[in-house]
Amino acid sequence: MTNIYDVAKWPIFSLLEDELLSSIKLACVFGSAGNEAIFVTKDDDVYAIGNNHNACLGLGDVQSILTPRKIESLCQKGLCTMSFGSGPHVVAATENGEIFSWGHNGYCQLGNGCTNQGMLPYQISTNLGDSKIMRLACGSHHTLALTDKGEVFAWGYNNCGQVGSGATANINTPRRVSSVLNGKRVISIACGQTSSLAVLESGEVYGWGYNGNGQLGLGNNVNQPSPCKVSSLNGVVISQIACGYAHSLGLSDEGHLFTWGANSYGQLGTGNKANLCGATKIAEDLGRFTDIAATHYSHISAALAQSGKVYMWGQCKGQSVLSPMETRFTCLDDVFACFSSPAVTYKLLTFENFAGRRALEETLAVAFDNQETCDLRFMVEDRSIHVHKALLKIRCQHFRSMFQSHWEENGKDVIEITQFSYPVYRAFLEYLYTDQVSLSPEDAIGLLDLANSYCESHLKKQCERIIKQGINIENAALLLAASIRYEANDLEAFCFKFAVNHMTAVVQTEAFKKLDEAYVKDFIQRAAEWGAFKY
């Protein structure tokens, strides 16, 4: 999801011209002081700026620059994902499956078969066949790559087994991480400085590499050269992981937050500085979480709550914050721009930076349901919602059709709506003003119905996001039925997976008992094919 934030929070971008800033599509900030950056524009040009330590800007030299220069060999390549190690080295992948690497290479972390420094981007030979790289993750001197088929490849420094080869010799070209991962589909990867984690489609987590601080969550401090299941998360379905320098975070599909590993700065959020060798649930009093963040560069942790509040803890600009601290930020990127040491991005980001756009957004938000300036009123369940006809016509095809001369509604000052509830219709109209939706998952079902009726595809995606973030044992069957009814295929797959992962509890809910009999039979058959009844 696009994060909107003030570009000035990232000092490396402060000298860029507005025209260039407005064209940026993807960007990452790295370096020992957050003083290096690479970004991709909407025209598919790739630029670098900053310190250029170990030629990590990929420009063919080691000259530091404060004026961005194009990385010519990467322009027009369709760069879609990128990661960086603190060595430093950089790895990037394109939409058609090519992988490039450059920078420091003393430990084979570039995967190019040698240990020569990479002054320019070098295309790595991967032998992936028709597989494509979906995600990259780097530790200090090693790299993981996740394919669209759920396979993990690794290369680089392997002194602690972080490449997962079963031994500790460095690996100079991409090698598939197999062992216990054979036949299993990985959906997410993350790297600490010298450790690696992977999440399976089943929600199980596996770790390998350095474990001196318990960052693998195995209940001990023994290094692991091959993937090992994180048994401290047994019975928990993990949907997302993140790694700091020597600590780890996990987010369950029910929105619970788990941490383990090093804790000398409070980065586990447990209220103390004791290391943990096994996963521990934290921040239970803060409600459900929807996103987590950490980077192998630092000892800071961050999480986004379903309420929209952003929390941070750990080493925050030199201070040790021992428990999740509420911030005034609106996205996780801001935590790393302002409080991480160094200030580096924890993932690729996109941004919008112009004050004029924000001022317009704020003005429109204030104008919504403003009786003094409106020229149209909707009545829903005997309650009024004040709007502006011109804005509705601009924002929505349904209203462009409605407000034509041959439609009866065109001449009315008050229009009554009977097919949708007041919370749903108000949320829809407010969305047209703000592009944002704030509803419970249950009400989002009604808005999903409206989005289908009005052919609002972007709104439909917003509703699906809310439902995914709010699914739980009690409403899983209800949300699953709704996703089928409104032909939201991705959402249906998500709800089905959640229901199967928690099937014993879900089938005992009232919502499941109300499912259509034909669908219950289909659900049971699909669950069997999924492997839910194996023992």
Short mmCIF file of C-alpha atoms in Angstrom, two decimals:
data_model
loop_
_atom_site.label_atom_id
_atom_site.label_comp_id
_atom_site.label_asym_id
_atom_site.label_seq_id
_atom_site.Cartn_x
_atom_site.Cartn_y
_atom_site.Cartn_z
CA MET A 1 0.00 0.00 0.00
CA THR A 2 1.22 3.50 -0.76
CA ASN A 3 2.43 5.42 2.24
CA ILE A 4 1.99 9.19 2.15
CA TYR A 5 4.53 11.14 4.13
CA ASP A 6 6.58 14.30 4.16
CA VAL A 7 9.67 13.78 2.03
CA ALA A 8 11.62 16.19 4.25
CA LYS A 9 11.73 13.44 6.87
CA TRP A 10 14.30 11.74 4.63
CA PRO A 11 17.13 14.31 4.41
CA ILE A 12 18.79 12.57 1.44
CA PHE A 13 15.86 13.70 -0.75
CA SER A 14 15.78 17.31 0.47
CA LEU A 15 17.88 18.68 -2.43
CA LEU A 16 15.84 17.10 -5.21
CA GLU A 17 13.77 19.29 -7.51
CA ASP A 18 9.99 19.10 -7.05
CA GLU A 19 9.49 17.81 -10.59
CA LEU A 20 11.81 14.86 -10.00
CA LEU A 21 10.33 14.18 -6.56
CA SER A 22 6.83 14.04 -7.98
CA SER A 23 7.91 11.42 -10.51
CA ILE A 24 9.29 8.88 -8.02
CA LYS A 25 7.59 5.49 -8.03
CA LEU A 26 9.87 3.40 -5.79
CA ALA A 27 12.69 4.38 -3.45
CA CYS A 28 14.97 3.02 -0.76
CA VAL A 29 17.29 4.80 1.66
CA PHE A 30 20.29 2.96 3.11
CA GLY A 31 23.86 3.49 4.31
CA SER A 32 25.56 3.77 7.68
CA ALA A 33 24.04 7.22 8.16
CA GLY A 34 20.98 6.92 5.93
CA ASN A 35 22.92 8.94 3.39
CA GLU A 36 22.48 6.84 0.26
CA ALA A 37 19.39 6.30 -1.88
CA ILE A 38 18.24 4.68 -5.09
CA PHE A 39 14.89 5.49 -6.68
CA VAL A 40 12.82 4.57 -9.73
CA THR A 41 10.64 7.12 -11.54
CA LYS A 42 7.29 6.61 -13.22
CA ASP A 43 9.15 6.80 -16.55
CA ASP A 44 11.17 3.74 -15.42
CA ASP A 45 14.43 5.64 -15.00
CA VAL A 46 16.64 4.61 -12.07
CA TYR A 47 18.66 7.19 -10.12
CA ALA A 48 21.22 7.06 -7.31
CA ILE A 49 22.36 9.73 -4.86
CA GLY A 50 24.54 9.86 -1.76
CA ASN A 51 27.77 8.64 -0.22
CA ASN A 52 28.48 5.72 -2.60
CA HIS A 53 30.35 3.61 -0.04
CA ASN A 54 31.80 0.49 -1.71
CA ALA A 55 30.26 1.58 -5.04
CA CYS A 56 26.80 0.70 -3.71
CA LEU A 57 25.17 3.33 -5.95
CA GLY A 58 25.96 1.20 -8.99
CA LEU A 59 27.39 4.08 -11.02
CA GLY A 60 30.74 2.53 -11.94
CA ASP A 61 32.79 4.58 -9.48
CA VAL A 62 33.01 5.42 -5.77
CA GLN A 63 32.38 9.14 -6.09
CA SER A 64 29.86 10.59 -3.62
CA ILE A 65 27.16 12.77 -5.19
CA LEU A 66 24.41 15.12 -3.99
CA THR A 67 22.92 15.47 -7.47
CA PRO A 68 21.14 12.29 -8.61
CA ARG A 69 22.68 10.34 -11.49
CA LYS A 70 21.03 7.71 -13.63
CA ILE A 71 22.05 4.08 -13.28
CA GLU A 72 21.89 3.70 -17.05
CA SER A 73 22.02 -0.10 -17.16
CA LEU A 74 18.87 -0.36 -15.01
CA CYS A 75 16.75 2.27 -16.77
CA GLN A 76 13.76 0.91 -18.71
CA LYS A 77 14.26 -2.53 -17.14
CA GLY A 78 11.03 -2.63 -15.15
CA LEU A 79 12.69 -2.66 -11.74
CA CYS A 80 10.04 -3.83 -9.28
CA THR A 81 11.76 -4.87 -6.05
CA MET A 82 15.02 -4.10 -4.27
CA SER A 83 16.85 -4.80 -1.03
CA PHE A 84 20.15 -3.78 0.51
CA GLY A 85 22.66 -5.19 2.97
CA SER A 86 24.62 -3.17 5.48
CA GLY A 87 27.92 -4.38 3.92
CA PRO A 88 26.81 -2.51 1.82
CA HIS A 89 25.46 -4.33 -1.21
CA VAL A 90 22.28 -3.89 -3.26
CA VAL A 91 20.15 -6.48 -5.07
CA ALA A 92 17.27 -5.65 -7.42
CA ALA A 93 14.83 -7.64 -9.56
CA THR A 94 12.82 -6.73 -12.64
CA GLU A 95 9.30 -7.61 -13.68
CA ASN A 96 10.57 -10.17 -16.21
CA GLY A 97 12.65 -12.02 -13.62
CA GLU A 98 16.15 -10.60 -14.04
CA ILE A 99 18.24 -10.06 -10.89
CA PHE A 100 21.02 -7.49 -10.61
CA SER A 101 23.51 -6.90 -7.80
CA TRP A 102 26.31 -4.44 -7.02
CA GLY A 103 28.43 -3.07 -4.18
CA HIS A 104 30.62 -4.84 -1.61
CA ASN A 105 31.33 -8.47 -2.44
CA GLY A 106 33.97 -9.70 0.01
CA TYR A 107 31.70 -12.55 1.11
CA CYS A 108 30.07 -13.51 -2.23
CA GLN A 109 26.94 -11.52 -1.36
CA LEU A 110 26.50 -10.36 -4.97
CA GLY A 111 25.94 -13.95 -6.13
CA ASN A 112 28.03 -13.41 -9.25
CA GLY A 113 30.40 -16.31 -8.69
CA CYS A 114 33.35 -14.32 -7.39
CA THR A 115 34.37 -11.87 -4.64
CA ASN A 116 35.19 -8.87 -6.82
CA GLN A 117 33.51 -5.60 -5.89
CA GLY A 118 30.57 -4.73 -8.14
CA MET A 119 31.01 -1.20 -9.47
CA LEU A 120 28.06 -1.58 -11.86
CA PRO A 121 24.86 -3.67 -11.70
CA TYR A 122 25.65 -7.25 -12.70
CA GLN A 123 22.93 -9.63 -13.88
CA ILE A 124 23.01 -12.77 -11.74
CA SER A 125 22.48 -16.17 -13.35
CA THR A 126 19.70 -17.82 -11.33
CA ASN A 127 18.47 -20.86 -13.29
CA LEU A 128 14.94 -20.17 -12.08
CA GLY A 129 13.26 -21.41 -15.24
CA ASP A 130 9.87 -19.74 -15.60
CA SER A 131 9.83 -18.64 -11.95
CA LYS A 132 10.00 -14.96 -11.11
CA ILE A 133 11.40 -13.18 -8.08
CA MET A 134 8.63 -11.72 -5.93
CA ARG A 135 10.68 -10.47 -2.98
CA LEU A 136 14.28 -9.91 -1.92
CA ALA A 137 15.75 -9.66 1.59
CA CYS A 138 19.32 -8.89 2.62
CA GLY A 139 21.25 -9.34 5.84
CA SER A 140 24.59 -7.72 6.39
CA HIS A 141 26.35 -9.85 3.75
CA HIS A 142 23.82 -12.41 2.52
CA THR A 143 20.70 -12.36 0.35
CA LEU A 144 17.42 -14.29 0.13
CA ALA A 145 15.14 -14.33 -2.93
CA LEU A 146 11.53 -15.59 -2.93
CA THR A 147 9.97 -16.79 -6.20
CA ASP A 148 6.33 -16.76 -7.28
CA LYS A 149 6.31 -20.55 -6.78
CA GLY A 150 7.21 -20.22 -3.12
CA GLU A 151 10.84 -21.29 -3.48
CA VAL A 152 13.68 -19.57 -1.58
CA PHE A 153 17.14 -19.02 -3.03
CA ALA A 154 20.09 -17.74 -1.01
CA TRP A 155 23.72 -16.74 -1.41
CA GLY A 156 26.54 -14.84 0.29
CA TYR A 157 28.21 -14.93 3.70
CA ASN A 158 27.43 -18.16 5.48
CA ASN A 159 29.67 -18.25 8.57
CA CYS A 160 26.66 -18.93 10.81
CA GLY A 161 24.57 -20.91 8.33
CA GLN A 162 22.45 -17.90 7.29
CA VAL A 163 22.35 -19.11 3.67
CA GLY A 164 20.68 -22.34 4.82
CA SER A 165 22.90 -24.72 2.85
CA GLY A 166 23.48 -27.09 5.75
CA ALA A 167 27.12 -26.03 6.06
CA THR A 168 29.02 -22.80 6.77
CA ALA A 169 30.96 -22.23 3.53
CA ASN A 170 30.11 -19.04 1.66
CA ILE A 171 27.83 -19.51 -1.37
CA ASN A 172 28.82 -17.45 -4.43
CA THR A 173 25.78 -18.07 -6.67
CA PRO A 174 22.05 -18.44 -5.89
CA ARG A 175 21.27 -21.83 -4.38
CA ARG A 176 17.84 -23.11 -3.44
CA VAL A 177 17.19 -23.44 0.29
CA SER A 178 15.81 -26.96 0.46
CA SER A 179 16.09 -29.38 3.38
CA VAL A 180 12.79 -29.33 5.30
CA LEU A 181 11.42 -26.63 2.96
CA ASN A 182 11.19 -29.10 0.06
CA GLY A 183 7.59 -29.40 -1.10
CA LYS A 184 6.51 -26.44 1.04
CA ARG A 185 5.42 -23.05 -0.30
CA VAL A 186 7.06 -20.01 1.30
CA ILE A 187 5.08 -16.73 1.25
CA SER A 188 7.39 -14.35 3.12
CA ILE A 189 11.10 -13.95 3.94
CA ALA A 190 13.19 -11.69 6.19
CA CYS A 191 16.83 -11.29 7.19
CA GLY A 192 18.56 -10.15 10.34
CA GLN A 193 22.25 -9.29 10.24
CA THR A 194 23.29 -12.95 10.09
CA SER A 195 20.00 -14.83 10.37
CA SER A 196 17.10 -15.74 8.07
CA LEU A 197 13.37 -16.41 8.54
CA ALA A 198 10.66 -17.73 6.23
CA VAL A 199 6.88 -18.05 6.59
CA LEU A 200 5.09 -20.95 4.91
CA GLU A 201 1.65 -20.80 3.34
CA SER A 202 0.45 -22.82 6.34
CA GLY A 203 1.55 -20.03 8.71
CA GLU A 204 4.52 -21.99 10.08
CA VAL A 205 7.82 -20.14 10.52
CA TYR A 206 11.30 -21.55 9.85
CA GLY A 207 14.60 -19.97 10.82
CA TRP A 208 18.29 -20.56 10.13
CA GLY A 209 21.65 -18.88 10.70
CA TYR A 210 23.02 -17.09 13.75
CA ASN A 211 21.05 -17.66 16.94
CA GLY A 212 23.28 -16.31 19.70
CA ASN A 213 20.52 -13.97 20.90
CA GLY A 214 17.62 -16.38 20.31
CA GLN A 215 16.54 -14.52 17.16
CA LEU A 216 15.49 -17.79 15.49
CA GLY A 217 12.91 -18.42 18.21
CA LEU A 218 13.97 -22.05 18.68
CA GLY A 219 14.20 -22.00 22.47
CA ASN A 220 18.00 -22.08 22.48
CA ASN A 221 21.08 -20.09 21.39
CA VAL A 222 22.49 -22.63 18.94
CA ASN A 223 23.27 -21.58 15.34
CA GLN A 224 21.38 -23.48 12.65
CA PRO A 225 22.89 -24.10 9.16
CA SER A 226 19.59 -25.54 7.88
CA PRO A 227 15.98 -24.32 8.28
CA CYS A 228 14.37 -25.29 11.60
CA LYS A 229 10.74 -24.87 12.56
CA VAL A 230 10.08 -22.16 15.15
CA SER A 231 8.30 -24.42 17.61
CA SER A 232 7.54 -21.56 20.00
CA LEU A 233 4.91 -20.47 17.44
CA ASN A 234 3.17 -23.85 17.28
CA GLY A 235 -0.57 -23.35 17.04
CA VAL A 236 -0.16 -19.77 15.76
CA VAL A 237 -0.76 -18.92 12.10
CA ILE A 238 1.80 -16.26 11.18
CA SER A 239 1.06 -14.03 8.20
CA GLN A 240 4.02 -11.65 8.38
CA ILE A 241 7.56 -11.53 9.78
CA ALA A 242 10.22 -8.85 10.22
CA CYS A 243 13.82 -8.96 11.40
CA GLY A 244 15.88 -6.34 13.20
CA TYR A 245 19.63 -6.48 13.74
CA ALA A 246 19.31 -9.45 16.12
CA HIS A 247 15.61 -9.67 16.98
CA SER A 248 12.47 -10.85 15.21
CA LEU A 249 8.78 -9.95 15.01
CA GLY A 250 5.81 -12.01 13.87
CA LEU A 251 2.21 -10.99 13.13
CA SER A 252 -0.50 -13.65 13.30
CA ASP A 253 -3.51 -13.81 11.02
CA GLU A 254 -5.61 -12.78 14.02
CA GLY A 255 -3.58 -9.60 14.50
CA HIS A 256 -1.51 -10.74 17.49
CA LEU A 257 2.06 -9.49 17.81
CA PHE A 258 4.97 -11.80 18.76
CA THR A 259 8.64 -10.94 19.38
CA TRP A 260 11.83 -12.85 20.20
CA GLY A 261 15.62 -12.47 20.19
CA ALA A 262 17.94 -9.69 21.40
CA ASN A 263 16.43 -7.10 23.73
CA SER A 264 19.25 -4.88 24.98
CA TYR A 265 17.38 -1.76 23.82
CA GLY A 266 13.84 -2.96 24.59
CA GLN A 267 13.23 -3.90 20.95
CA LEU A 268 11.04 -6.85 21.97
CA GLY A 269 8.52 -4.53 23.62
CA THR A 270 8.22 -6.69 26.73
CA GLY A 271 8.85 -3.88 29.23
CA ASN A 272 12.36 -5.12 30.11
CA LYS A 273 15.74 -5.81 28.45
CA ALA A 274 15.91 -9.59 28.81
CA ASN A 275 16.57 -11.59 25.63
CA LEU A 276 13.98 -14.19 24.63
CA CYS A 277 14.79 -17.46 22.86
CA GLY A 278 11.15 -18.18 22.11
CA ALA A 279 8.29 -16.17 20.61
CA THR A 280 6.27 -14.18 23.16
CA LYS A 281 2.99 -12.35 22.59
CA ILE A 282 3.16 -8.64 23.44
CA ALA A 283 0.93 -5.54 23.45
CA GLU A 284 -2.28 -7.52 23.95
CA ASP A 285 -3.95 -4.46 25.46
CA LEU A 286 -3.46 -2.40 22.27
CA GLY A 287 -5.93 -4.35 20.14
CA ARG A 288 -5.37 -5.90 16.77
CA PHE A 289 -2.31 -5.11 14.62
CA THR A 290 -2.23 -5.05 10.82
CA ASP A 291 1.43 -4.43 9.96
CA ILE A 292 4.91 -4.75 11.51
CA ALA A 293 8.35 -3.39 10.64
CA ALA A 294 12.03 -3.75 11.49
CA THR A 295 15.34 -3.61 9.62
CA HIS A 296 18.62 -5.50 10.01
CA TYR A 297 20.35 -2.11 10.19
CA SER A 298 18.95 -1.23 13.63
CA HIS A 299 17.37 -2.26 16.94
CA ILE A 300 14.01 -0.52 16.49
CA SER A 301 10.56 -2.11 16.06
CA ALA A 302 7.29 -0.64 14.82
CA ALA A 303 3.72 -1.80 14.31
CA LEU A 304 0.48 -0.43 12.88
CA ALA A 305 -2.69 -1.10 14.85
CA GLN A 306 -6.09 -1.65 13.25
CA SER A 307 -7.12 1.63 14.85
CA GLY A 308 -4.63 3.39 12.58
CA LYS A 309 -2.24 4.20 15.43
CA VAL A 310 1.48 3.68 14.83
CA TYR A 311 3.62 2.33 17.70
CA MET A 312 7.40 2.13 18.07
CA TRP A 313 9.82 0.68 20.62
CA GLY A 314 13.48 -0.31 20.99
CA GLN A 315 16.41 2.00 20.20
CA CYS A 316 14.66 5.22 19.21
CA LYS A 317 17.29 7.84 18.40
CA GLY A 318 19.53 6.66 21.23
CA GLN A 319 16.76 6.14 23.79
CA SER A 320 15.62 2.71 24.93
CA VAL A 321 11.83 2.42 24.71
CA LEU A 322 10.89 -0.83 26.45
CA SER A 323 7.20 -1.05 25.50
CA PRO A 324 5.23 -0.05 22.39
CA MET A 325 4.89 3.73 22.44
CA GLU A 326 2.07 5.47 20.59
CA THR A 327 3.27 8.04 18.04
CA ARG A 328 1.56 10.74 16.00
CA PHE A 329 2.75 9.18 12.75
CA THR A 330 0.31 7.84 10.18
CA CYS A 331 2.58 5.22 8.58
CA LEU A 332 5.45 2.97 9.61
CA ASP A 333 7.90 4.64 7.21
CA ASP A 334 7.88 7.77 9.37
CA VAL A 335 9.18 5.80 12.36
CA PHE A 336 12.28 4.82 10.43
CA ALA A 337 12.79 8.25 8.88
CA CYS A 338 12.65 9.99 12.26
CA PHE A 339 13.76 7.52 14.97
CA SER A 340 15.80 4.69 13.45
CA SER A 341 19.59 4.85 13.80
CA PRO A 342 20.55 4.98 10.99
CA ALA A 343 17.48 6.36 9.20
CA VAL A 344 16.99 3.70 6.53
CA THR A 345 13.86 2.35 4.88
CA TYR A 346 12.60 -1.00 6.13
CA LYS A 347 11.04 -1.77 2.72
CA LEU A 348 10.61 -0.14 -0.66
CA LEU A 349 8.42 2.94 -0.43
CA THR A 350 6.45 5.30 -2.60
CA PHE A 351 5.40 8.75 -1.60
CA GLU A 352 3.50 11.91 -2.39
CA ASN A 353 5.07 15.01 -1.01
CA PHE A 354 3.39 18.19 -2.14
CA ALA A 355 1.77 20.42 0.44
CA GLY A 356 -0.69 21.63 -2.20
CA ARG A 357 -2.11 18.16 -2.60
CA ARG A 358 -2.43 17.74 1.14
CA ALA A 359 -4.12 21.10 1.47
CA LEU A 360 -6.64 20.06 -1.19
CA GLU A 361 -7.29 16.75 0.58
CA GLU A 362 -7.85 18.54 3.88
CA THR A 363 -10.21 21.06 2.25
CA LEU A 364 -12.31 18.33 0.66
CA ALA A 365 -12.46 16.37 3.92
CA VAL A 366 -13.82 19.43 5.74
CA ALA A 367 -16.35 20.06 2.95
CA PHE A 368 -17.95 16.63 3.34
CA ASP A 369 -21.37 16.75 5.04
CA ASN A 370 -21.08 20.54 5.40
CA GLN A 371 -24.59 21.92 5.39
CA GLU A 372 -23.44 25.49 4.69
CA THR A 373 -21.77 24.76 1.33
CA CYS A 374 -23.71 21.73 0.02
CA ASP A 375 -26.21 21.74 -2.84
CA LEU A 376 -27.56 18.21 -2.39
CA ARG A 377 -28.79 16.07 0.50
CA PHE A 378 -29.16 12.29 0.73
CA MET A 379 -31.67 10.83 3.17
CA VAL A 380 -30.75 7.38 4.47
CA GLU A 381 -32.71 5.78 7.31
CA ASP A 382 -34.20 9.22 8.11
CA ARG A 383 -30.74 10.78 8.48
CA SER A 384 -29.20 13.48 6.27
CA ILE A 385 -25.85 13.50 4.49
CA HIS A 386 -24.89 16.81 2.81
CA VAL A 387 -22.79 16.69 -0.36
CA HIS A 388 -21.79 18.61 -3.49
CA LYS A 389 -23.27 17.41 -6.78
CA ALA A 390 -20.33 18.54 -8.91
CA LEU A 391 -17.82 16.59 -6.85
CA LEU A 392 -19.94 13.43 -6.98
CA LYS A 393 -20.12 13.70 -10.77
CA ILE A 394 -16.36 14.13 -11.00
CA ARG A 395 -15.58 11.20 -8.72
CA CYS A 396 -18.16 8.58 -9.62
CA GLN A 397 -19.58 7.20 -12.89
CA HIS A 398 -22.80 6.21 -11.12
CA PHE A 399 -23.51 9.85 -10.24
CA ARG A 400 -22.45 11.10 -13.68
CA SER A 401 -25.21 8.91 -15.06
CA MET A 402 -27.70 9.81 -12.33
CA PHE A 403 -27.36 13.57 -12.76
CA GLN A 404 -28.37 13.70 -16.41
CA SER A 405 -31.41 15.60 -17.60
CA HIS A 406 -33.54 12.52 -18.29
CA TRP A 407 -33.06 11.12 -14.78
CA GLU A 408 -35.62 12.13 -12.17
CA GLU A 409 -32.89 12.56 -9.49
CA ASN A 410 -31.17 15.28 -11.51
CA GLY A 411 -33.73 17.90 -10.52
CA LYS A 412 -33.97 16.96 -6.85
CA ASP A 413 -32.33 18.67 -3.87
CA VAL A 414 -33.02 15.66 -1.65
CA ILE A 415 -32.55 12.03 -2.71
CA GLU A 416 -33.72 9.12 -0.58
CA ILE A 417 -31.64 5.93 -0.48
CA THR A 418 -33.33 2.72 0.67
CA GLN A 419 -31.12 -0.12 -0.53
CA PHE A 420 -28.13 0.63 1.74
CA SER A 421 -27.73 1.39 5.43
CA TYR A 422 -26.77 4.83 6.73
CA PRO A 423 -23.23 3.83 7.90
CA VAL A 424 -22.51 2.21 4.55
CA TYR A 425 -23.78 5.04 2.36
CA ARG A 426 -22.16 7.71 4.49
CA ALA A 427 -18.85 5.84 4.29
CA PHE A 428 -19.22 5.66 0.51
CA LEU A 429 -19.88 9.39 0.12
CA GLU A 430 -17.03 10.25 2.49
CA TYR A 431 -14.76 8.02 0.42
CA LEU A 432 -15.51 10.16 -2.63
CA TYR A 433 -14.18 13.17 -0.70
CA THR A 434 -11.19 11.60 1.04
CA ASP A 435 -10.35 8.37 -0.83
CA GLN A 436 -10.34 6.70 2.61
CA VAL A 437 -12.71 4.22 4.26
CA SER A 438 -13.24 3.72 7.98
CA LEU A 439 -15.70 0.94 8.76
CA SER A 440 -15.94 -2.26 10.75
CA PRO A 441 -15.37 -5.48 8.76
CA GLU A 442 -19.07 -6.32 9.09
CA ASP A 443 -20.17 -2.93 7.67
CA ALA A 444 -17.48 -3.21 4.99
CA ILE A 445 -19.48 -6.15 3.61
CA GLY A 446 -22.35 -3.78 2.86
CA LEU A 447 -19.93 -1.30 1.29
CA LEU A 448 -18.50 -4.13 -0.80
CA ASP A 449 -22.04 -4.74 -2.08
CA LEU A 450 -22.34 -1.04 -2.96
CA ALA A 451 -18.94 -1.01 -4.65
CA ASN A 452 -20.07 -3.93 -6.79
CA SER A 453 -23.35 -2.22 -7.68
CA TYR A 454 -21.68 1.09 -8.56
CA CYS A 455 -18.69 -0.54 -10.34
CA GLU A 456 -16.17 1.12 -8.00
CA SER A 457 -13.18 -1.21 -8.29
CA HIS A 458 -10.82 0.86 -6.09
CA LEU A 459 -13.43 1.04 -3.35
CA LYS A 460 -13.92 -2.70 -3.63
CA LYS A 461 -10.20 -3.19 -2.91
CA GLN A 462 -10.45 -0.88 0.10
CA CYS A 463 -13.32 -2.96 1.46
CA GLU A 464 -11.40 -6.18 0.92
CA ARG A 465 -8.43 -4.72 2.83
CA ILE A 466 -10.66 -3.81 5.79
CA ILE A 467 -12.23 -7.25 5.83
CA LYS A 468 -8.84 -8.99 5.68
CA GLN A 469 -7.52 -6.89 8.55
CA GLY A 470 -10.63 -7.48 10.65
CA ILE A 471 -11.26 -11.18 10.14
CA ASN A 472 -11.52 -13.27 13.31
CA ILE A 473 -12.91 -16.59 14.49
CA GLU A 474 -16.43 -15.27 15.03
CA ASN A 475 -16.90 -13.47 11.72
CA ALA A 476 -14.78 -15.65 9.39
CA ALA A 477 -17.73 -17.62 7.99
CA LEU A 478 -19.80 -14.45 7.56
CA LEU A 479 -16.99 -12.73 5.65
CA LEU A 480 -16.36 -15.86 3.59
CA ALA A 481 -20.00 -16.02 2.54
CA ALA A 482 -19.94 -12.33 1.61
CA SER A 483 -16.82 -12.70 -0.51
CA ILE A 484 -18.53 -15.49 -2.47
CA ARG A 485 -21.72 -13.49 -2.87
CA TYR A 486 -19.87 -10.47 -4.27
CA GLU A 487 -17.45 -12.51 -6.40
CA ALA A 488 -14.37 -11.15 -4.61
CA ASN A 489 -12.10 -14.05 -5.52
CA ASP A 490 -8.92 -12.90 -3.75
CA LEU A 491 -10.90 -12.14 -0.61
CA GLU A 492 -12.64 -15.51 -0.78
CA ALA A 493 -9.28 -17.29 -0.97
CA PHE A 494 -8.04 -15.28 2.02
CA CYS A 495 -11.16 -15.99 4.13
CA PHE A 496 -11.10 -19.68 3.16
CA LYS A 497 -7.48 -20.02 4.22
CA PHE A 498 -8.20 -18.32 7.56
CA ALA A 499 -11.22 -20.55 8.16
CA VAL A 500 -9.23 -23.72 7.41
CA ASN A 501 -6.33 -22.65 9.61
CA HIS A 502 -8.78 -22.15 12.51
CA MET A 503 -11.37 -24.71 11.40
CA THR A 504 -12.14 -26.31 14.77
CA ALA A 505 -13.16 -22.97 16.23
CA VAL A 506 -14.77 -21.51 13.09
CA VAL A 507 -17.17 -24.43 12.47
CA GLN A 508 -18.58 -23.97 15.98
CA THR A 509 -19.58 -20.33 15.43
CA GLU A 510 -23.11 -19.14 14.73
CA ALA A 511 -21.95 -17.62 11.45
CA PHE A 512 -20.80 -21.00 10.15
CA LYS A 513 -24.08 -22.65 11.14
CA LYS A 514 -25.90 -20.09 8.96
CA LEU A 515 -23.88 -20.90 5.83
CA ASP A 516 -25.76 -22.31 2.86
CA GLU A 517 -25.79 -26.13 3.03
CA ALA A 518 -24.38 -26.48 -0.48
CA TYR A 519 -21.49 -24.24 0.36
CA VAL A 520 -20.77 -26.11 3.60
CA LYS A 521 -20.34 -29.29 1.56
CA ASP A 522 -18.09 -27.47 -0.89
CA PHE A 523 -16.10 -26.00 1.99
CA ILE A 524 -15.52 -29.42 3.55
CA GLN A 525 -14.37 -30.86 0.22
CA ARG A 526 -11.98 -27.96 -0.43
CA ALA A 527 -10.68 -28.16 3.14
CA ALA A 528 -9.90 -31.84 2.60
CA GLU A 529 -8.00 -31.02 -0.59
CA TRP A 530 -6.11 -28.37 1.40
CA GLY A 531 -5.02 -31.07 3.83
CA ALA A 532 -7.08 -29.94 6.81
CA PHE A 533 -8.00 -33.48 7.85
CA LYS A 534 -4.53 -35.00 7.76
CA TYR A 535 -3.19 -36.36 11.03
#
